[in-house]
mmCIF file of C-alpha atoms (C1' of nucleotides) in Angstrom:
data_model
loop_
_atom_site.group_PDB
_atom_site.id
_atom_site.type_symbol
_atom_site.label_atom_id
_atom_site.label_comp_id
_atom_site.label_asym_id
_atom_site.label_seq_id
_atom_site.Cartn_x
_atom_site.Cartn_y
_atom_site.Cartn_z
ATOM 1 C CA UNK A 1 70.669 -15.239 116.429
ATOM 2 C CA UNK A 2 72.600 -15.507 119.684
ATOM 3 C CA UNK A 3 74.409 -18.078 121.799
ATOM 4 C CA UNK A 4 72.724 -16.663 124.850
ATOM 5 C CA UNK A 5 70.684 -19.547 126.303
ATOM 6 C CA UNK A 6 68.114 -16.984 127.430
ATOM 7 C CA UNK A 7 67.359 -16.254 123.763
ATOM 8 C CA UNK A 8 65.150 -19.347 123.842
ATOM 9 C CA UNK A 9 62.758 -17.349 126.007
ATOM 10 C CA UNK A 10 62.726 -14.271 123.784
ATOM 11 C CA UNK A 11 59.224 -14.466 122.327
ATOM 12 C CA UNK A 12 59.353 -10.910 121.039
ATOM 13 C CA UNK A 13 62.215 -10.522 118.559
ATOM 14 C CA UNK A 14 61.005 -11.456 115.087
ATOM 15 C CA UNK A 15 57.513 -12.189 116.371
ATOM 16 C CA UNK A 16 54.694 -11.300 114.007
ATOM 17 C CA UNK A 17 52.255 -11.071 116.906
ATOM 18 C CA UNK A 18 54.448 -8.660 118.823
ATOM 19 C CA UNK A 19 55.154 -6.461 115.784
ATOM 20 C CA UNK A 20 51.443 -6.279 115.074
ATOM 21 C CA UNK A 21 50.680 -5.332 118.667
ATOM 22 C CA UNK A 22 53.365 -2.637 118.805
ATOM 23 C CA UNK A 23 52.198 -1.167 115.509
ATOM 24 C CA UNK A 24 48.628 -1.097 116.711
ATOM 25 C CA UNK A 25 49.630 0.733 119.899
ATOM 26 C CA UNK A 26 51.577 3.337 117.871
ATOM 27 C CA UNK A 27 48.589 3.728 115.579
ATOM 28 C CA UNK A 28 46.217 4.132 118.522
ATOM 29 C CA UNK A 29 48.438 6.842 120.029
ATOM 30 C CA UNK A 30 48.635 8.681 116.704
ATOM 31 C CA UNK A 31 44.854 8.513 116.379
ATOM 32 C CA UNK A 32 44.344 10.444 119.615
ATOM 33 C CA UNK A 33 47.180 12.809 118.799
ATOM 34 C CA UNK A 34 45.693 13.701 115.409
ATOM 35 C CA UNK A 35 41.941 13.154 115.825
ATOM 36 C CA UNK A 36 41.412 13.051 119.583
ATOM 37 C CA UNK A 37 40.162 16.646 119.614
ATOM 38 C CA UNK A 38 37.061 15.553 117.678
ATOM 39 C CA UNK A 39 36.014 13.604 120.771
ATOM 40 C CA UNK A 40 35.636 10.185 119.183
ATOM 41 C CA UNK A 41 37.331 6.838 119.742
ATOM 42 C CA UNK A 42 38.360 4.482 116.901
ATOM 43 C CA UNK A 43 35.411 2.217 117.743
ATOM 44 C CA UNK A 44 32.973 5.139 117.581
ATOM 45 C CA UNK A 45 34.360 6.351 114.265
ATOM 46 C CA UNK A 46 33.908 2.826 112.927
ATOM 47 C CA UNK A 47 30.351 2.707 114.245
ATOM 48 C CA UNK A 48 29.573 6.150 112.813
ATOM 49 C CA UNK A 49 30.933 5.093 109.432
ATOM 50 C CA UNK A 50 28.824 1.936 109.517
ATOM 51 C CA UNK A 51 25.707 3.921 110.458
ATOM 52 C CA UNK A 52 26.394 6.451 107.704
ATOM 53 C CA UNK A 53 26.999 3.943 104.926
ATOM 54 C CA UNK A 54 24.927 0.939 105.984
ATOM 55 C CA UNK A 55 21.239 0.928 105.238
ATOM 56 C CA UNK A 56 18.670 0.190 107.901
ATOM 57 C CA UNK A 57 21.312 -0.003 110.607
ATOM 58 C CA UNK A 58 20.135 -1.002 114.055
ATOM 59 C CA UNK A 59 21.852 -1.924 117.286
ATOM 60 C CA UNK A 60 21.827 -5.694 116.831
ATOM 61 C CA UNK A 61 23.240 -5.356 113.315
ATOM 62 C CA UNK A 62 25.867 -2.939 114.605
ATOM 63 C CA UNK A 63 26.860 -5.406 117.340
ATOM 64 C CA UNK A 64 27.274 -8.155 114.745
ATOM 65 C CA UNK A 65 29.243 -5.881 112.399
ATOM 66 C CA UNK A 66 31.613 -4.779 115.161
ATOM 67 C CA UNK A 67 31.741 -8.310 116.613
ATOM 68 C CA UNK A 68 30.831 -7.062 120.094
ATOM 69 C CA UNK A 69 28.050 -7.914 122.559
ATOM 70 C CA UNK A 70 24.681 -6.151 122.527
ATOM 71 C CA UNK A 71 25.207 -4.065 125.673
ATOM 72 C CA UNK A 72 28.595 -2.913 124.339
ATOM 73 C CA UNK A 73 26.961 -1.708 121.119
ATOM 74 C CA UNK A 74 24.322 0.007 123.216
ATOM 75 C CA UNK A 75 26.966 2.053 125.011
ATOM 76 C CA UNK A 76 28.446 3.195 121.717
ATOM 77 C CA UNK A 77 25.014 4.110 120.382
ATOM 78 C CA UNK A 78 24.197 5.955 123.624
ATOM 79 C CA UNK A 79 27.470 7.877 123.421
ATOM 80 C CA UNK A 80 26.940 8.853 119.781
ATOM 81 C CA UNK A 81 23.371 9.897 120.546
ATOM 82 C CA UNK A 82 24.423 11.872 123.628
ATOM 83 C CA UNK A 83 26.953 13.671 121.405
ATOM 84 C CA UNK A 84 24.080 14.564 119.093
ATOM 85 C CA UNK A 85 25.586 12.722 116.121
ATOM 86 C CA UNK A 86 22.904 10.097 115.586
ATOM 87 C CA UNK A 87 19.273 9.558 116.527
ATOM 88 C CA UNK A 88 17.009 6.559 117.001
ATOM 89 C CA UNK A 89 14.085 6.502 114.588
ATOM 90 C CA UNK A 90 10.933 4.453 115.187
ATOM 91 C CA UNK A 91 10.243 1.651 112.735
ATOM 92 C CA UNK A 92 6.750 1.289 111.254
ATOM 93 C CA UNK A 93 5.301 -2.113 112.032
ATOM 94 C CA UNK A 94 7.845 -3.272 114.628
ATOM 95 C CA UNK A 95 7.792 -1.341 117.842
ATOM 96 C CA UNK A 96 10.711 -3.299 119.293
ATOM 97 C CA UNK A 97 13.149 -1.915 116.768
ATOM 98 C CA UNK A 98 14.489 1.424 115.663
ATOM 99 C CA UNK A 99 16.774 2.564 112.910
ATOM 100 C CA UNK A 100 19.953 4.503 113.576
ATOM 101 C CA UNK A 101 20.311 7.650 111.490
ATOM 102 C CA UNK A 102 22.703 10.574 111.296
ATOM 103 C CA UNK A 103 21.699 14.004 112.543
ATOM 104 C CA UNK A 104 22.783 17.209 110.789
ATOM 105 C CA UNK A 105 25.496 17.499 113.440
ATOM 106 C CA UNK A 106 26.529 13.940 112.670
ATOM 107 C CA UNK A 107 26.836 14.680 108.954
ATOM 108 C CA UNK A 108 28.939 17.761 109.695
ATOM 109 C CA UNK A 109 31.161 15.700 112.003
ATOM 110 C CA UNK A 110 31.586 13.099 109.279
ATOM 111 C CA UNK A 111 32.717 15.816 106.844
ATOM 112 C CA UNK A 112 35.357 16.832 109.362
ATOM 113 C CA UNK A 113 36.289 13.208 109.919
ATOM 114 C CA UNK A 114 36.585 12.540 106.196
ATOM 115 C CA UNK A 115 39.450 15.057 105.945
ATOM 116 C CA UNK A 116 41.086 14.171 109.247
ATOM 117 C CA UNK A 117 40.891 10.406 108.730
ATOM 118 C CA UNK A 118 42.543 10.814 105.325
ATOM 119 C CA UNK A 119 45.363 12.796 106.961
ATOM 120 C CA UNK A 120 45.622 10.122 109.637
ATOM 121 C CA UNK A 121 45.806 7.315 107.080
ATOM 122 C CA UNK A 122 48.529 9.213 105.215
ATOM 123 C CA UNK A 123 50.391 9.778 108.451
ATOM 124 C CA UNK A 124 50.479 6.146 109.581
ATOM 125 C CA UNK A 125 51.576 5.094 106.073
ATOM 126 C CA UNK A 126 54.115 7.946 105.772
ATOM 127 C CA UNK A 127 57.064 5.534 105.755
ATOM 128 C CA UNK A 128 55.575 3.372 103.006
ATOM 129 C CA UNK A 129 55.259 3.793 99.250
ATOM 130 C CA UNK A 130 51.716 3.537 97.842
ATOM 131 C CA UNK A 131 52.550 0.050 96.567
ATOM 132 C CA UNK A 132 53.877 -1.017 99.967
ATOM 133 C CA UNK A 133 50.768 0.347 101.667
ATOM 134 C CA UNK A 134 48.544 -1.790 99.419
ATOM 135 C CA UNK A 135 50.853 -4.756 99.948
ATOM 136 C CA UNK A 136 50.646 -4.333 103.722
ATOM 137 C CA UNK A 137 46.845 -4.211 103.691
ATOM 138 C CA UNK A 138 46.777 -7.337 101.515
ATOM 139 C CA UNK A 139 49.124 -9.233 103.826
ATOM 140 C CA UNK A 140 47.189 -8.155 106.937
ATOM 141 C CA UNK A 141 43.931 -9.370 105.426
ATOM 142 C CA UNK A 142 45.513 -12.810 105.036
ATOM 143 C CA UNK A 143 46.897 -12.943 108.592
ATOM 144 C CA UNK A 144 45.394 -14.683 111.614
ATOM 145 C CA UNK A 145 42.383 -15.844 109.619
ATOM 146 C CA UNK A 146 40.005 -18.098 111.560
ATOM 147 C CA UNK A 147 39.062 -21.618 110.465
ATOM 148 C CA UNK B 1 34.995 2.694 93.818
ATOM 149 C CA UNK B 2 31.313 3.501 93.766
ATOM 150 C CA UNK B 3 28.945 6.241 92.677
ATOM 151 C CA UNK B 4 27.145 5.933 95.973
ATOM 152 C CA UNK B 5 27.469 9.353 97.635
ATOM 153 C CA UNK B 6 27.590 7.569 100.981
ATOM 154 C CA UNK B 7 30.906 6.003 99.953
ATOM 155 C CA UNK B 8 32.523 9.283 100.971
ATOM 156 C CA UNK B 9 31.797 8.316 104.574
ATOM 157 C CA UNK B 10 33.194 4.801 104.286
ATOM 158 C CA UNK B 11 36.352 5.108 106.373
ATOM 159 C CA UNK B 12 36.820 1.362 106.556
ATOM 160 C CA UNK B 13 37.244 -0.078 103.062
ATOM 161 C CA UNK B 14 40.883 0.071 102.079
ATOM 162 C CA UNK B 15 41.855 1.614 105.403
ATOM 163 C CA UNK B 16 45.218 0.550 106.772
ATOM 164 C CA UNK B 17 44.135 1.452 110.297
ATOM 165 C CA UNK B 18 41.011 -0.667 110.085
ATOM 166 C CA UNK B 19 42.810 -3.665 108.553
ATOM 167 C CA UNK B 20 45.395 -3.486 111.296
ATOM 168 C CA UNK B 21 42.722 -3.339 113.990
ATOM 169 C CA UNK B 22 40.750 -6.257 112.541
ATOM 170 C CA UNK B 23 43.888 -8.363 112.239
ATOM 171 C CA UNK B 24 44.847 -7.607 115.801
ATOM 172 C CA UNK B 25 41.412 -8.653 117.060
ATOM 173 C CA UNK B 26 41.632 -11.943 115.127
ATOM 174 C CA UNK B 27 45.096 -12.493 116.540
ATOM 175 C CA UNK B 28 43.916 -11.769 120.070
ATOM 176 C CA UNK B 29 41.069 -14.270 119.731
ATOM 177 C CA UNK B 30 43.436 -16.927 118.380
ATOM 178 C CA UNK B 31 45.806 -16.302 121.285
ATOM 179 C CA UNK B 32 43.148 -17.217 123.838
ATOM 180 C CA UNK B 33 41.921 -20.095 121.714
ATOM 181 C CA UNK B 34 45.400 -21.639 121.473
ATOM 182 C CA UNK B 35 47.209 -20.467 124.617
ATOM 183 C CA UNK B 36 44.437 -19.289 126.928
ATOM 184 C CA UNK B 37 44.580 -22.535 128.930
ATOM 185 C CA UNK B 38 48.033 -21.536 130.208
ATOM 186 C CA UNK B 39 46.345 -18.719 132.117
ATOM 187 C CA UNK B 40 48.355 -15.806 130.722
ATOM 188 C CA UNK B 41 47.433 -12.725 128.720
ATOM 189 C CA UNK B 42 49.547 -11.392 125.827
ATOM 190 C CA UNK B 43 50.795 -8.569 128.069
ATOM 191 C CA UNK B 44 51.860 -11.040 130.771
ATOM 192 C CA UNK B 45 53.641 -13.271 128.266
ATOM 193 C CA UNK B 46 55.498 -10.199 127.040
ATOM 194 C CA UNK B 47 56.398 -9.215 130.598
ATOM 195 C CA UNK B 48 57.499 -12.755 131.435
ATOM 196 C CA UNK B 49 59.681 -12.858 128.332
ATOM 197 C CA UNK B 50 61.238 -9.508 129.261
ATOM 198 C CA UNK B 51 61.900 -10.694 132.816
ATOM 199 C CA UNK B 52 63.416 -13.947 131.537
ATOM 200 C CA UNK B 53 65.725 -12.386 128.963
ATOM 201 C CA UNK B 54 66.413 -8.939 130.402
ATOM 202 C CA UNK B 55 69.096 -8.603 133.025
ATOM 203 C CA UNK B 56 68.431 -6.834 136.303
ATOM 204 C CA UNK B 57 64.761 -6.297 135.449
ATOM 205 C CA UNK B 58 62.732 -4.247 137.903
ATOM 206 C CA UNK B 59 59.273 -2.758 137.905
ATOM 207 C CA UNK B 60 60.188 0.720 136.675
ATOM 208 C CA UNK B 61 62.238 -0.754 133.820
ATOM 209 C CA UNK B 62 59.377 -3.090 132.963
ATOM 210 C CA UNK B 63 56.934 -0.177 132.877
ATOM 211 C CA UNK B 64 59.242 1.700 130.492
ATOM 212 C CA UNK B 65 59.754 -1.379 128.289
ATOM 213 C CA UNK B 66 56.013 -2.046 128.040
ATOM 214 C CA UNK B 67 55.256 1.673 127.721
ATOM 215 C CA UNK B 68 52.719 1.572 130.541
ATOM 216 C CA UNK B 69 52.342 3.448 133.849
ATOM 217 C CA UNK B 70 53.988 2.270 137.068
ATOM 218 C CA UNK B 71 50.807 1.040 138.788
ATOM 219 C CA UNK B 72 49.889 -0.902 135.636
ATOM 220 C CA UNK B 73 53.246 -2.670 135.670
ATOM 221 C CA UNK B 74 52.719 -3.365 139.361
ATOM 222 C CA UNK B 75 49.502 -5.227 138.617
ATOM 223 C CA UNK B 76 51.233 -7.418 136.054
ATOM 224 C CA UNK B 77 54.089 -8.132 138.456
ATOM 225 C CA UNK B 78 51.618 -8.916 141.251
ATOM 226 C CA UNK B 79 49.701 -11.277 138.963
ATOM 227 C CA UNK B 80 52.844 -13.103 137.831
ATOM 228 C CA UNK B 81 54.029 -13.376 141.423
ATOM 229 C CA UNK B 82 50.613 -14.581 142.624
ATOM 230 C CA UNK B 83 50.800 -17.258 139.908
ATOM 231 C CA UNK B 84 54.161 -18.291 141.334
ATOM 232 C CA UNK B 85 56.036 -17.564 138.110
ATOM 233 C CA UNK B 86 58.342 -14.816 139.352
ATOM 234 C CA UNK B 87 59.663 -13.517 142.652
ATOM 235 C CA UNK B 88 60.958 -10.196 143.953
ATOM 236 C CA UNK B 89 64.586 -10.347 145.099
ATOM 237 C CA UNK B 90 66.132 -7.766 147.399
ATOM 238 C CA UNK B 91 68.926 -5.670 145.947
ATOM 239 C CA UNK B 92 72.134 -5.197 147.953
ATOM 240 C CA UNK B 93 72.811 -1.529 148.566
ATOM 241 C CA UNK B 94 69.440 -0.119 147.486
ATOM 242 C CA UNK B 95 66.574 -1.042 149.732
ATOM 243 C CA UNK B 96 64.020 0.760 147.571
ATOM 244 C CA UNK B 97 64.508 -1.629 144.685
ATOM 245 C CA UNK B 98 64.176 -5.308 143.961
ATOM 246 C CA UNK B 99 65.020 -7.478 141.000
ATOM 247 C CA UNK B 100 62.415 -9.597 139.257
ATOM 248 C CA UNK B 101 63.483 -13.206 138.769
ATOM 249 C CA UNK B 102 61.894 -16.388 137.476
ATOM 250 C CA UNK B 103 60.931 -19.174 139.853
ATOM 251 C CA UNK B 104 61.317 -22.847 138.936
ATOM 252 C CA UNK B 105 57.601 -22.814 138.119
ATOM 253 C CA UNK B 106 58.168 -19.776 135.923
ATOM 254 C CA UNK B 107 60.941 -21.527 134.004
ATOM 255 C CA UNK B 108 58.733 -24.573 133.458
ATOM 256 C CA UNK B 109 55.919 -22.323 132.245
ATOM 257 C CA UNK B 110 58.309 -20.637 129.827
ATOM 258 C CA UNK B 111 59.285 -24.020 128.385
ATOM 259 C CA UNK B 112 55.610 -24.709 127.757
ATOM 260 C CA UNK B 113 55.161 -21.233 126.314
ATOM 261 C CA UNK B 114 58.159 -21.634 124.005
ATOM 262 C CA UNK B 115 56.448 -24.498 122.190
ATOM 263 C CA UNK B 116 52.949 -23.046 122.279
ATOM 264 C CA UNK B 117 54.013 -19.568 121.179
ATOM 265 C CA UNK B 118 55.850 -21.096 118.208
ATOM 266 C CA UNK B 119 52.673 -22.950 117.241
ATOM 267 C CA UNK B 120 50.717 -19.739 117.672
ATOM 268 C CA UNK B 121 53.110 -17.760 115.481
ATOM 269 C CA UNK B 122 52.878 -20.463 112.809
ATOM 270 C CA UNK B 123 49.110 -20.408 113.055
ATOM 271 C CA UNK B 124 48.666 -16.656 112.584
ATOM 272 C CA UNK B 125 51.084 -16.730 109.643
ATOM 273 C CA UNK B 126 49.540 -19.894 108.150
ATOM 274 C CA UNK B 127 48.287 -18.014 105.080
ATOM 275 C CA UNK B 128 51.666 -16.470 104.340
ATOM 276 C CA UNK B 129 54.858 -17.822 102.833
ATOM 277 C CA UNK B 130 58.011 -17.437 104.968
ATOM 278 C CA UNK B 131 59.114 -14.570 102.717
ATOM 279 C CA UNK B 132 55.737 -12.845 103.051
ATOM 280 C CA UNK B 133 55.864 -13.241 106.812
ATOM 281 C CA UNK B 134 59.234 -11.478 106.948
ATOM 282 C CA UNK B 135 57.970 -8.844 104.537
ATOM 283 C CA UNK B 136 54.910 -8.216 106.725
ATOM 284 C CA UNK B 137 57.014 -7.791 109.863
ATOM 285 C CA UNK B 138 59.290 -5.382 107.989
ATOM 286 C CA UNK B 139 56.366 -3.302 106.734
ATOM 287 C CA UNK B 140 54.718 -3.237 110.180
ATOM 288 C CA UNK B 141 57.927 -2.007 111.782
ATOM 289 C CA UNK B 142 57.880 0.952 109.377
ATOM 290 C CA UNK B 143 54.203 1.796 109.990
ATOM 291 C CA UNK B 144 52.798 4.486 112.292
ATOM 292 C CA UNK B 145 56.256 5.510 113.449
ATOM 293 C CA UNK B 146 56.307 8.522 115.783
ATOM 294 C CA UNK B 147 58.216 11.705 115.061
ATOM 295 C "C1'" DT C 1 65.269 16.669 145.236
ATOM 296 C "C1'" DA C 2 64.753 12.513 142.595
ATOM 297 C "C1'" DT C 3 63.591 7.646 142.337
ATOM 298 C "C1'" DT C 4 61.266 3.073 143.492
ATOM 299 C "C1'" DG C 5 57.497 1.075 144.693
ATOM 300 C "C1'" DT C 6 52.854 1.406 146.569
ATOM 301 C "C1'" DT C 7 47.932 2.662 147.537
ATOM 302 C "C1'" DA C 8 43.677 4.744 146.371
ATOM 303 C "C1'" DT C 9 40.708 5.910 142.999
ATOM 304 C "C1'" DA C 10 38.419 6.317 138.661
ATOM 305 C "C1'" DC C 11 37.464 5.707 133.853
ATOM 306 C "C1'" DT C 12 36.872 2.910 129.673
ATOM 307 C "C1'" DC C 13 35.855 -1.162 127.356
ATOM 308 C "C1'" DT C 14 34.215 -5.477 127.446
ATOM 309 C "C1'" DA C 15 31.333 -9.362 128.985
ATOM 310 C "C1'" DT C 16 27.310 -12.230 131.001
ATOM 311 C "C1'" DA C 17 22.775 -12.680 132.955
ATOM 312 C "C1'" DA C 18 18.305 -11.320 133.659
ATOM 313 C "C1'" DC C 19 14.660 -8.389 132.386
ATOM 314 C "C1'" DT C 20 10.802 -5.799 129.185
ATOM 315 C "C1'" DA C 21 8.287 -5.283 125.405
ATOM 316 C "C1'" DT C 22 7.025 -6.989 121.206
ATOM 317 C "C1'" DA C 23 6.643 -10.256 117.451
ATOM 318 C "C1'" DT D 1 9.363 -19.185 121.500
ATOM 319 C "C1'" DA D 2 12.283 -15.869 119.491
ATOM 320 C "C1'" DT D 3 14.025 -11.201 118.893
ATOM 321 C "C1'" DA D 4 15.344 -6.067 119.946
ATOM 322 C "C1'" DG D 5 16.646 -3.437 123.239
ATOM 323 C "C1'" DT D 6 17.751 -2.529 128.054
ATOM 324 C "C1'" DT D 7 19.483 -2.771 132.892
ATOM 325 C "C1'" DA D 8 22.509 -4.396 136.374
ATOM 326 C "C1'" DT D 9 26.730 -5.982 137.450
ATOM 327 C "C1'" DA D 10 31.428 -7.458 137.199
ATOM 328 C "C1'" DG D 11 36.018 -7.940 135.429
ATOM 329 C "C1'" DA D 12 40.279 -6.482 132.998
ATOM 330 C "C1'" DG D 13 43.134 -2.837 131.682
ATOM 331 C "C1'" DT D 14 44.517 1.599 131.848
ATOM 332 C "C1'" DA D 15 45.455 6.160 133.979
ATOM 333 C "C1'" DT D 16 46.484 9.999 137.540
ATOM 334 C "C1'" DA D 17 47.456 11.646 142.158
ATOM 335 C "C1'" DA D 18 49.281 11.199 146.519
ATOM 336 C "C1'" DC D 19 52.215 8.726 149.585
ATOM 337 C "C1'" DA D 20 56.348 6.174 152.072
ATOM 338 C "C1'" DA D 21 60.883 4.772 152.035
ATOM 339 C "C1'" DT D 22 65.225 5.455 150.341
ATOM 340 C "C1'" DA D 23 68.935 7.498 147.689
#
DNA sequence: TATTGTTATACTCTATAACTATA
DNA sequence: TATAGTTATAGAGTATAACAATA
């Protein structure tokens, strides 16, 4: 690249990790620009989607799905419940547990989100062809794999 | 995909935003697994690299480069100084400012980091060919662009 | 007036540890 | 003993607002 001896300490140029981080920050900013008015964070949208589509979702399962600790999942559940989007339902035969379910407000919010998330996805992929978008997702899914 | 009417609320499958977020979390975990023993966070490595390679780096410039607020940059600078990796040098002719410079300890740490960061970059791209790695960086740099 | 750096403060997200109720 | 959920607490990271010193 350069004869500059300082270039040996440039960990950023051409770094996959740095590119990924910058892209994620841009994406995060665009999320709040485009969807912030709906009052949800990316993590809460993810949780809401999991509650809507998963069956028999509870807090422990949510924590495992999101790969976060129990108390962190609790905060998300509390926030979604306080916003009136979900409710805790008692479970017959196990009084420790409850099932997370959408409220009518939650379903309406998801209808809004369905449109806005699609616009958001189109926006972040605006510079890519449909083929490139699929290619990018495929490459990402093969990056930084554990094991 | 599916006839399941709930699939309309699955914002995660095939989502570029979600793939990007998951990949970044995996990457973050691998960073601490592989480099965590050096006692630096990704943000501090970035800052250290900028201080090492940028000329006449100061706190305001660092804040702009990292796209964070002044007090946030201050905390990073304080942490790097407390770790003995950088020092604040007075500037002739402007007593408001100082220049951030590496200490001998900081240079030694950067030599360690140079090797470890290379290993880390290889590790996160282990599932990709060199061509795919370049392709991924190129696609990321065209994703979620502002404007 | 504008800029550099600082302090004070607060909010969010995350985590661990200890607790309760129940199984 | 083990599990689901909760509470308390703490730490990291971020932000805004107000300030001092200097230009």
